[in-house]
Amino acid sequence: MRALAVAAVVLAACGPQLKPETLVDQLRVLSLTAEPPEIHPGDTTQVEVLELDPSRPMQVTTVVWVGCDPDPFNLGRGACNDTTALLQPTAFSTFPPGVRILGFGPKAFYTPPADLFSVLEKDDPIRFNGTVGQILAVVIGEEVKPTSSDAELRELFTRIEKQEVQTVLALTRVTVSEKAALNKNPRLETLVVDGQPLPKGAQLLAAPGQHLTLTLSAPAEDRETYEVRLPDGPQQRTESLVAAWYSSAGRFRDARIDLDTHPDTTFIAPGGLEVPDDPLPPRRQATLWSVLRDSRGGQAWKQYPLFVCDASLARPSVSMVVLPSSRDQAISVKGTNLGSTADVVIGGVALGRSVYRAATDEFVGDWPDLPPGTYPVRLRGKDCSDADTGLSVTLP
């Protein structure tokens, strides 16, 4: 015990550690996802941004979307290449041809011209291989109304240019081609924590400073094989999948991972002695995000709530699970010390939107998305306990 204490003092004395690049503590964009990520000319894709701003809780953030038509010759000559020019105070009233505002808000739609490749010969390989349409998300740390006039937008972008408004620019590219087999976004499978699948919808649980091994995976078919037409003939290639980790507290040993060669990373929970610069988050709650990307521009992401356990809390136990008459009503869980409950898991699925009701001394949550059948009940506590209750429920 004394040796552990000495080691902790030595670690703490090493001086402050740099803030990790994975820490989300201010306005930031983690992902721009297009669904689908590859389209034909004249078709439409929906773009969505994962943007976060913990520095301004409960305040409004605005996303302005700007779209640029693709260069049919795929020479990188699109107007969105110069994002600085697009954000000049006069840009919103003097956009060059092929550049337009797609909309305001967390989502927008992008449609390239139907006759995009009309300038190319019928057998030009660009028609098959594709070109890219660029989409710029301007994430602004204040409210911007869609009804804003050109004058109001010019005033806003003058302040952005002067760095008077917190702003993040994020650029994504959508492939536009005539091929039949278009790229699809990859998918993230169940997160594995220290060798065990995390129940669907459940929180990550970690003691202060605990090391968790996090393993990501994707379906084998999401490593798509595709054809590229080159001057010396067609070539078959297979996508690679890489992922990035982010968190609102704590840090990772490996921020970027290759799912084929090294799908694991180690997360160091905040509040431990090893990294004294990572304090406990407010209410011991934080969030982790994983962003998966394929080598052709497809993306997917998931978020995972984290609770940093409190060993001083009484261990909860369950004596009864009361099913309502309808799946539209909440399931009620009875027992002792239920205020220390993190999750009630039925058949591998945590009760959704769960909460402890002190007035009635019950833990309630939404019906799990499971087919009819009989399922075991597990209880996960805010003290980091995780146990089979010995109970089962039959879902009609």
CSV table of C-alpha atoms in Angstrom, one decimal:
chain,number,residue,atom,x,y,z
A,1,MET,CA,0.0,0.0,0.0
A,2,ARG,CA,2.8,2.4,0.9
A,3,ALA,CA,4.5,1.7,-2.4
A,4,LEU,CA,1.3,2.6,-4.3
A,5,ALA,CA,1.1,5.8,-2.4
A,6,VAL,CA,4.7,6.7,-3.2
A,7,ALA,CA,4.1,5.9,-6.9
A,8,ALA,CA,1.0,8.1,-6.9
A,9,VAL,CA,3.0,11.0,-5.4
A,10,VAL,CA,5.7,10.6,-8.0
A,11,LEU,CA,3.2,10.6,-10.8
A,12,ALA,CA,1.5,13.6,-9.5
A,13,ALA,CA,4.8,15.4,-9.1
A,14,CYS,CA,5.6,15.1,-12.8
A,15,GLY,CA,3.9,18.4,-13.5
A,16,PRO,CA,0.8,19.3,-15.5
A,17,GLN,CA,0.1,17.2,-18.5
A,18,LEU,CA,-1.0,18.6,-21.8
A,19,LYS,CA,-4.7,18.7,-22.6
A,20,PRO,CA,-5.4,15.8,-24.9
A,21,GLU,CA,-6.5,16.5,-28.4
A,22,THR,CA,-9.4,14.1,-27.8
A,23,LEU,CA,-10.9,16.4,-25.0
A,24,VAL,CA,-14.1,18.1,-26.1
A,25,ASP,CA,-14.3,21.2,-23.8
A,26,GLN,CA,-15.2,24.0,-26.3
A,27,LEU,CA,-17.0,24.5,-29.7
A,28,ARG,CA,-15.9,21.6,-31.8
A,29,VAL,CA,-17.1,19.5,-34.8
A,30,LEU,CA,-16.4,15.8,-34.5
A,31,SER,CA,-18.1,14.4,-37.6
A,32,LEU,CA,-19.8,15.4,-40.9
A,33,THR,CA,-21.9,12.5,-42.2
A,34,ALA,CA,-23.5,12.3,-45.6
A,35,GLU,CA,-26.3,9.7,-46.1
A,36,PRO,CA,-25.6,8.3,-48.6
A,37,PRO,CA,-21.9,9.2,-48.9
A,38,GLU,CA,-21.9,8.6,-52.7
A,39,ILE,CA,-24.7,9.7,-55.1
A,40,HIS,CA,-25.4,9.9,-58.8
A,41,PRO,CA,-25.7,13.3,-60.5
A,42,GLY,CA,-29.1,14.9,-59.8
A,43,ASP,CA,-29.6,12.7,-56.7
A,44,THR,CA,-29.8,14.1,-53.1
A,45,THR,CA,-27.8,13.3,-49.9
A,46,GLN,CA,-28.5,14.4,-46.4
A,47,VAL,CA,-25.6,15.9,-44.5
A,48,GLU,CA,-25.5,16.1,-40.7
A,49,VAL,CA,-23.0,17.5,-38.2
A,50,LEU,CA,-21.9,16.3,-34.8
A,51,GLU,CA,-21.0,19.5,-33.1
A,52,LEU,CA,-20.6,20.2,-29.4
A,53,ASP,CA,-20.0,23.2,-27.3
A,54,PRO,CA,-19.6,22.4,-23.6
A,55,SER,CA,-18.2,25.9,-23.0
A,56,ARG,CA,-21.7,27.3,-23.5
A,57,PRO,CA,-24.2,25.0,-21.8
A,58,MET,CA,-27.8,25.5,-22.7
A,59,GLN,CA,-27.0,28.2,-25.3
A,60,VAL,CA,-27.8,28.2,-29.0
A,61,THR,CA,-25.3,27.2,-31.7
A,62,THR,CA,-26.1,27.7,-35.4
A,63,VAL,CA,-24.9,25.8,-38.4
A,64,VAL,CA,-24.9,27.4,-41.8
A,65,TRP,CA,-24.4,25.0,-44.7
A,66,VAL,CA,-22.7,26.1,-47.9
A,67,GLY,CA,-22.6,23.7,-50.9
A,68,CYS,CA,-20.3,23.8,-54.0
A,69,ASP,CA,-21.0,22.0,-57.3
A,70,PRO,CA,-18.4,19.4,-58.1
A,71,ASP,CA,-15.6,19.9,-60.7
A,72,PRO,CA,-16.6,17.5,-63.4
A,73,PHE,CA,-13.0,17.1,-64.4
A,74,ASN,CA,-12.0,16.1,-60.8
A,75,LEU,CA,-9.1,18.6,-60.8
A,76,GLY,CA,-9.9,20.1,-57.4
A,77,ARG,CA,-11.1,23.4,-58.8
A,78,GLY,CA,-14.3,23.7,-56.8
A,79,ALA,CA,-15.1,27.1,-55.2
A,80,CYS,CA,-15.2,25.6,-51.7
A,81,ASN,CA,-11.5,25.0,-51.9
A,82,ASP,CA,-11.0,28.5,-50.6
A,83,THR,CA,-13.1,28.6,-47.4
A,84,THR,CA,-11.6,32.0,-46.4
A,85,ALA,CA,-13.1,33.6,-49.5
A,86,LEU,CA,-16.5,32.1,-48.8
A,87,LEU,CA,-16.6,33.8,-45.5
A,88,GLN,CA,-15.8,37.3,-46.6
A,89,PRO,CA,-18.4,39.8,-45.3
A,90,THR,CA,-19.8,40.2,-48.9
A,91,ALA,CA,-19.7,36.5,-49.8
A,92,PHE,CA,-23.4,35.7,-49.0
A,93,SER,CA,-24.6,38.2,-51.6
A,94,THR,CA,-21.8,37.6,-54.1
A,95,PHE,CA,-21.4,33.8,-54.2
A,96,PRO,CA,-19.8,32.7,-57.5
A,97,PRO,CA,-21.7,30.3,-59.8
A,98,GLY,CA,-22.1,26.8,-58.4
A,99,VAL,CA,-22.0,28.0,-54.7
A,100,ARG,CA,-25.1,28.3,-52.6
A,101,ILE,CA,-26.5,28.2,-49.1
A,102,LEU,CA,-28.0,24.8,-48.4
A,103,GLY,CA,-29.7,25.8,-45.2
A,104,PHE,CA,-29.5,26.4,-41.5
A,105,GLY,CA,-29.6,23.9,-38.7
A,106,PRO,CA,-28.0,20.5,-37.8
A,107,LYS,CA,-29.0,18.9,-41.2
A,108,ALA,CA,-29.1,20.0,-44.8
A,109,PHE,CA,-29.6,18.4,-48.3
A,110,TYR,CA,-27.1,18.5,-51.2
A,111,THR,CA,-27.9,17.8,-54.8
A,112,PRO,CA,-25.3,18.1,-57.6
A,113,PRO,CA,-26.4,19.0,-61.1
A,114,ALA,CA,-28.0,16.2,-63.1
A,115,ASP,CA,-25.9,17.1,-66.2
A,116,LEU,CA,-22.6,17.3,-64.2
A,117,PHE,CA,-20.8,15.0,-66.6
A,118,SER,CA,-22.2,16.3,-69.8
A,119,VAL,CA,-18.8,17.9,-70.6
A,120,LEU,CA,-17.1,14.5,-70.6
A,121,GLU,CA,-16.9,11.7,-73.2
A,122,LYS,CA,-19.2,8.8,-72.6
A,123,ASP,CA,-16.3,6.5,-71.8
A,124,ASP,CA,-14.4,8.9,-69.5
A,125,PRO,CA,-13.3,7.0,-66.4
A,126,ILE,CA,-14.2,10.0,-64.2
A,127,ARG,CA,-17.9,9.1,-64.8
A,128,PHE,CA,-17.3,5.8,-63.1
A,129,ASN,CA,-14.6,6.8,-60.5
A,130,GLY,CA,-16.4,10.0,-59.6
A,131,THR,CA,-15.6,13.5,-58.5
A,132,VAL,CA,-16.4,15.2,-55.2
A,133,GLY,CA,-18.9,17.8,-54.2
A,134,GLN,CA,-17.7,19.9,-51.3
A,135,ILE,CA,-20.0,20.9,-48.4
A,136,LEU,CA,-18.9,23.5,-45.8
A,137,ALA,CA,-20.5,23.6,-42.3
A,138,VAL,CA,-20.0,27.0,-40.6
A,139,VAL,CA,-20.7,26.3,-36.9
A,140,ILE,CA,-21.3,29.6,-35.1
A,141,GLY,CA,-21.4,30.1,-31.3
A,142,GLU,CA,-24.6,32.2,-31.3
A,143,GLU,CA,-28.1,32.1,-32.8
A,144,VAL,CA,-28.5,33.0,-36.5
A,145,LYS,CA,-32.0,33.2,-37.8
A,146,PRO,CA,-32.7,31.7,-41.2
A,147,THR,CA,-34.7,34.8,-42.0
A,148,SER,CA,-31.6,37.0,-41.6
A,149,SER,CA,-31.1,39.6,-44.4
A,150,ASP,CA,-28.0,39.9,-46.5
A,151,ALA,CA,-27.0,42.9,-44.5
A,152,GLU,CA,-27.4,41.0,-41.2
A,153,LEU,CA,-25.3,38.1,-42.5
A,154,ARG,CA,-22.6,40.5,-43.8
A,155,GLU,CA,-22.4,42.0,-40.3
A,156,LEU,CA,-22.2,38.5,-38.7
A,157,PHE,CA,-19.4,37.4,-41.0
A,158,THR,CA,-17.5,40.6,-40.4
A,159,ARG,CA,-17.5,39.7,-36.7
A,160,ILE,CA,-16.5,36.1,-37.6
A,161,GLU,CA,-13.6,37.5,-39.7
A,162,LYS,CA,-12.5,39.6,-36.7
A,163,GLN,CA,-12.7,36.5,-34.5
A,164,GLU,CA,-15.4,38.2,-32.3
A,165,VAL,CA,-17.7,35.2,-32.6
A,166,GLN,CA,-16.6,31.6,-31.8
A,167,THR,CA,-16.7,29.7,-35.1
A,168,VAL,CA,-15.6,26.4,-36.4
A,169,LEU,CA,-15.4,25.5,-40.1
A,170,ALA,CA,-15.8,21.9,-41.2
A,171,LEU,CA,-15.5,20.6,-44.8
A,172,THR,CA,-16.8,17.3,-46.1
A,173,ARG,CA,-16.8,15.7,-49.5
A,174,VAL,CA,-19.6,13.7,-51.2
A,175,THR,CA,-18.5,11.4,-54.1
A,176,VAL,CA,-20.6,11.9,-57.2
A,177,SER,CA,-20.3,9.1,-59.9
A,178,GLU,CA,-22.3,7.1,-62.3
A,179,LYS,CA,-21.3,3.7,-61.0
A,180,ALA,CA,-24.0,1.2,-60.1
A,181,ALA,CA,-22.5,0.0,-56.8
A,182,LEU,CA,-22.3,3.2,-54.7
A,183,ASN,CA,-20.4,3.5,-51.4
A,184,LYS,CA,-22.3,3.1,-48.2
A,185,ASN,CA,-21.5,4.4,-44.7
A,186,PRO,CA,-19.8,1.9,-42.3
A,187,ARG,CA,-21.6,0.8,-39.2
A,188,LEU,CA,-20.3,0.5,-35.6
A,189,GLU,CA,-21.2,-2.7,-33.8
A,190,THR,CA,-21.5,-3.1,-30.0
A,191,LEU,CA,-18.7,-1.6,-28.0
A,192,VAL,CA,-16.7,-4.1,-26.0
A,193,VAL,CA,-15.4,-3.0,-22.6
A,194,ASP,CA,-12.7,-5.0,-20.9
A,195,GLY,CA,-13.8,-8.0,-23.0
A,196,GLN,CA,-17.5,-7.7,-22.3
A,197,PRO,CA,-20.2,-6.2,-24.6
A,198,LEU,CA,-21.6,-3.0,-23.3
A,199,PRO,CA,-25.4,-3.5,-22.9
A,200,LYS,CA,-27.3,-1.5,-25.5
A,201,GLY,CA,-28.2,2.0,-24.2
A,202,ALA,CA,-26.2,1.4,-21.0
A,203,GLN,CA,-23.6,3.8,-19.4
A,204,LEU,CA,-19.9,3.1,-19.2
A,205,LEU,CA,-19.0,2.7,-15.6
A,206,ALA,CA,-15.4,3.4,-14.3
A,207,ALA,CA,-13.8,4.1,-11.0
A,208,PRO,CA,-11.8,7.3,-10.8
A,209,GLY,CA,-8.6,6.8,-12.8
A,210,GLN,CA,-9.6,3.3,-13.9
A,211,HIS,CA,-8.2,2.0,-17.2
A,212,LEU,CA,-10.8,0.6,-19.5
A,213,THR,CA,-10.0,-1.4,-22.7
A,214,LEU,CA,-12.4,-0.3,-25.4
A,215,THR,CA,-12.7,-2.4,-28.5
A,216,LEU,CA,-14.6,-1.3,-31.6
A,217,SER,CA,-15.8,-3.4,-34.5
A,218,ALA,CA,-17.7,-3.2,-37.7
A,219,PRO,CA,-19.5,-5.8,-39.8
A,220,ALA,CA,-17.2,-7.6,-42.2
A,221,GLU,CA,-19.3,-6.6,-45.2
A,222,ASP,CA,-18.7,-2.9,-44.4
A,223,ARG,CA,-15.1,-3.3,-45.7
A,224,GLU,CA,-16.5,-2.9,-49.2
A,225,THR,CA,-14.6,-4.1,-52.2
A,226,TYR,CA,-14.8,-1.6,-55.1
A,227,GLU,CA,-13.4,-1.0,-58.6
A,228,VAL,CA,-11.2,1.9,-59.7
A,229,ARG,CA,-10.7,2.4,-63.5
A,230,LEU,CA,-7.1,3.3,-64.2
A,231,PRO,CA,-5.2,4.0,-67.5
A,232,ASP,CA,-3.7,0.5,-67.3
A,233,GLY,CA,-7.0,-1.2,-66.6
A,234,PRO,CA,-9.5,-1.7,-63.7
A,235,GLN,CA,-8.2,-2.4,-60.2
A,236,GLN,CA,-10.0,-4.0,-57.3
A,237,ARG,CA,-9.5,-2.3,-53.9
A,238,THR,CA,-10.9,-2.9,-50.4
A,239,GLU,CA,-11.8,-0.2,-48.0
A,240,SER,CA,-10.0,0.3,-44.7
A,241,LEU,CA,-11.8,1.4,-41.5
A,242,VAL,CA,-10.3,3.8,-39.0
A,243,ALA,CA,-11.8,5.3,-35.9
A,244,ALA,CA,-11.2,8.3,-33.7
A,245,TRP,CA,-12.1,8.6,-30.0
A,246,TYR,CA,-13.2,11.8,-28.2
A,247,SER,CA,-14.4,12.5,-24.6
A,248,SER,CA,-15.7,15.3,-22.4
A,249,ALA,CA,-13.4,14.1,-19.6
A,250,GLY,CA,-10.6,11.6,-19.2
A,251,ARG,CA,-8.2,10.6,-22.0
A,252,PHE,CA,-7.2,7.8,-24.4
A,253,ARG,CA,-3.9,6.0,-24.9
A,254,ASP,CA,-4.6,5.8,-28.6
A,255,ALA,CA,-6.8,8.5,-30.1
A,256,ARG,CA,-6.8,6.9,-33.6
A,257,ILE,CA,-7.2,3.2,-34.3
A,258,ASP,CA,-7.3,0.9,-37.3
A,259,LEU,CA,-10.1,-1.6,-36.9
A,260,ASP,CA,-8.1,-4.2,-38.9
A,261,THR,CA,-4.8,-4.0,-37.1
A,262,HIS,CA,-5.4,-2.5,-33.7
A,263,PRO,CA,-9.1,-2.1,-32.8
A,264,ASP,CA,-8.4,-1.4,-29.0
A,265,THR,CA,-7.7,1.7,-27.1
A,266,THR,CA,-7.3,2.3,-23.3
A,267,PHE,CA,-9.5,5.0,-21.7
A,268,ILE,CA,-8.2,6.5,-18.5
A,269,ALA,CA,-11.1,7.7,-16.5
A,270,PRO,CA,-10.9,11.1,-14.9
A,271,GLY,CA,-10.5,11.7,-11.2
A,272,GLY,CA,-7.5,9.4,-10.6
A,273,LEU,CA,-4.1,10.1,-9.2
A,274,GLU,CA,-2.3,9.0,-12.3
A,275,VAL,CA,-3.5,12.1,-14.2
A,276,PRO,CA,-4.3,14.8,-11.6
A,277,ASP,CA,-5.1,17.3,-14.4
A,278,ASP,CA,-8.2,15.2,-15.3
A,279,PRO,CA,-10.6,16.1,-12.5
A,280,LEU,CA,-14.0,14.4,-11.8
A,281,PRO,CA,-16.6,15.9,-14.2
A,282,PRO,CA,-19.7,17.6,-12.9
A,283,ARG,CA,-22.1,15.1,-11.3
A,284,ARG,CA,-19.5,12.4,-12.2
A,285,GLN,CA,-21.0,12.3,-15.7
A,286,ALA,CA,-19.2,12.6,-19.0
A,287,THR,CA,-19.6,11.4,-22.6
A,288,LEU,CA,-17.4,9.4,-25.0
A,289,TRP,CA,-17.7,9.5,-28.8
A,290,SER,CA,-16.3,7.2,-31.5
A,291,VAL,CA,-16.2,8.3,-35.1
A,292,LEU,CA,-15.7,5.6,-37.7
A,293,ARG,CA,-14.5,6.5,-41.2
A,294,ASP,CA,-13.9,4.4,-44.3
A,295,SER,CA,-11.2,5.2,-46.9
A,296,ARG,CA,-13.8,6.5,-49.4
A,297,GLY,CA,-15.4,9.2,-47.2
A,298,GLY,CA,-18.1,7.2,-45.4
A,299,GLN,CA,-18.6,8.0,-41.8
A,300,ALA,CA,-20.6,6.8,-38.7
A,301,TRP,CA,-20.5,7.8,-35.0
A,302,LYS,CA,-21.8,6.7,-31.7
A,303,GLN,CA,-21.8,8.3,-28.3
A,304,TYR,CA,-21.5,6.6,-24.9
A,305,PRO,CA,-22.5,8.1,-21.6
A,306,LEU,CA,-20.0,7.6,-18.8
A,307,PHE,CA,-20.5,7.6,-15.0
A,308,VAL,CA,-17.4,7.8,-12.8
A,309,CYS,CA,-18.3,5.5,-9.9
A,310,ASP,CA,-18.6,6.5,-6.2
A,311,ALA,CA,-17.4,3.6,-4.0
A,312,SER,CA,-19.1,5.3,-1.0
A,313,LEU,CA,-22.6,4.7,-2.4
A,314,ALA,CA,-24.7,1.9,-1.0
A,315,ARG,CA,-25.0,-1.1,-3.4
A,316,PRO,CA,-28.4,-1.3,-4.9
A,317,SER,CA,-30.5,-4.4,-5.2
A,318,VAL,CA,-33.7,-5.4,-7.0
A,319,SER,CA,-36.6,-7.3,-5.5
A,320,MET,CA,-39.2,-6.9,-8.2
A,321,VAL,CA,-39.8,-5.7,-11.8
A,322,VAL,CA,-43.3,-4.5,-12.5
A,323,LEU,CA,-44.4,-4.6,-16.2
A,324,PRO,CA,-47.1,-2.1,-17.2
A,325,SER,CA,-50.1,-3.2,-19.3
A,326,SER,CA,-48.7,-1.4,-22.4
A,327,ARG,CA,-45.3,-1.0,-23.9
A,328,ASP,CA,-46.0,2.7,-24.0
A,329,GLN,CA,-45.8,2.9,-20.2
A,330,ALA,CA,-42.7,2.8,-18.0
A,331,ILE,CA,-41.3,-0.3,-16.4
A,332,SER,CA,-41.0,0.0,-12.6
A,333,VAL,CA,-38.2,-1.6,-10.6
A,334,LYS,CA,-38.5,-2.1,-6.9
A,335,GLY,CA,-35.7,-2.8,-4.4
A,336,THR,CA,-33.3,-1.2,-2.0
A,337,ASN,CA,-30.8,1.7,-2.5
A,338,LEU,CA,-32.2,2.2,-6.0
A,339,GLY,CA,-30.9,5.8,-5.9
A,340,SER,CA,-27.5,4.3,-6.5
A,341,THR,CA,-28.7,2.5,-9.7
A,342,ALA,CA,-26.9,3.3,-13.0
A,343,ASP,CA,-28.8,0.9,-15.3
A,344,VAL,CA,-31.3,-1.9,-15.2
A,345,VAL,CA,-30.6,-4.2,-18.1
A,346,ILE,CA,-33.2,-6.6,-19.5
A,347,GLY,CA,-32.0,-9.1,-22.0
A,348,GLY,CA,-28.9,-7.1,-22.8
A,349,VAL,CA,-30.8,-3.8,-23.2
A,350,ALA,CA,-30.8,-1.0,-20.6
A,351,LEU,CA,-34.1,0.6,-19.8
A,352,GLY,CA,-34.3,3.8,-21.8
A,353,ARG,CA,-34.7,7.3,-20.3
A,354,SER,CA,-34.4,5.7,-16.9
A,355,VAL,CA,-34.6,7.7,-13.6
A,356,TYR,CA,-34.9,7.1,-9.9
A,357,ARG,CA,-38.1,8.5,-8.4
A,358,ALA,CA,-37.4,9.2,-4.7
A,359,ALA,CA,-41.1,10.0,-3.9
A,360,THR,CA,-42.1,6.5,-4.8
A,361,ASP,CA,-38.7,4.8,-4.2
A,362,GLU,CA,-38.6,3.2,-7.6
A,363,PHE,CA,-36.4,3.1,-10.7
A,364,VAL,CA,-38.3,3.5,-13.9
A,365,GLY,CA,-37.5,3.4,-17.6
A,366,ASP,CA,-38.8,2.7,-21.1
A,367,TRP,CA,-39.6,-0.7,-22.3
A,368,PRO,CA,-36.6,-2.4,-24.0
A,369,ASP,CA,-36.7,-2.9,-27.7
A,370,LEU,CA,-36.9,-6.7,-27.6
A,371,PRO,CA,-39.3,-9.2,-29.1
A,372,PRO,CA,-41.6,-11.2,-26.9
A,373,GLY,CA,-39.8,-13.7,-24.6
A,374,THR,CA,-38.3,-14.3,-21.2
A,375,TYR,CA,-35.1,-12.3,-20.3
A,376,PRO,CA,-32.7,-12.1,-17.4
A,377,VAL,CA,-32.4,-8.9,-15.4
A,378,ARG,CA,-29.1,-7.3,-14.5
A,379,LEU,CA,-28.4,-4.4,-12.2
A,380,ARG,CA,-25.5,-2.0,-12.7
A,381,GLY,CA,-24.8,0.4,-9.8
A,382,LYS,CA,-23.1,3.8,-9.5
A,383,ASP,CA,-20.7,2.0,-7.2
A,384,CYS,CA,-19.5,0.1,-10.3
A,385,SER,CA,-21.3,-3.1,-9.2
A,386,ASP,CA,-22.7,-5.2,-12.1
A,387,ALA,CA,-24.6,-8.3,-11.0
A,388,ASP,CA,-27.3,-10.8,-12.2
A,389,THR,CA,-30.3,-10.1,-10.0
A,390,GLY,CA,-31.5,-13.7,-10.3
A,391,LEU,CA,-34.8,-12.3,-11.7
A,392,SER,CA,-36.3,-12.7,-15.1
A,393,VAL,CA,-39.1,-11.0,-16.9
A,394,THR,CA,-41.4,-12.3,-19.6
A,395,LEU,CA,-42.2,-9.6,-22.2
A,396,PRO,CA,-45.5,-10.2,-24.1
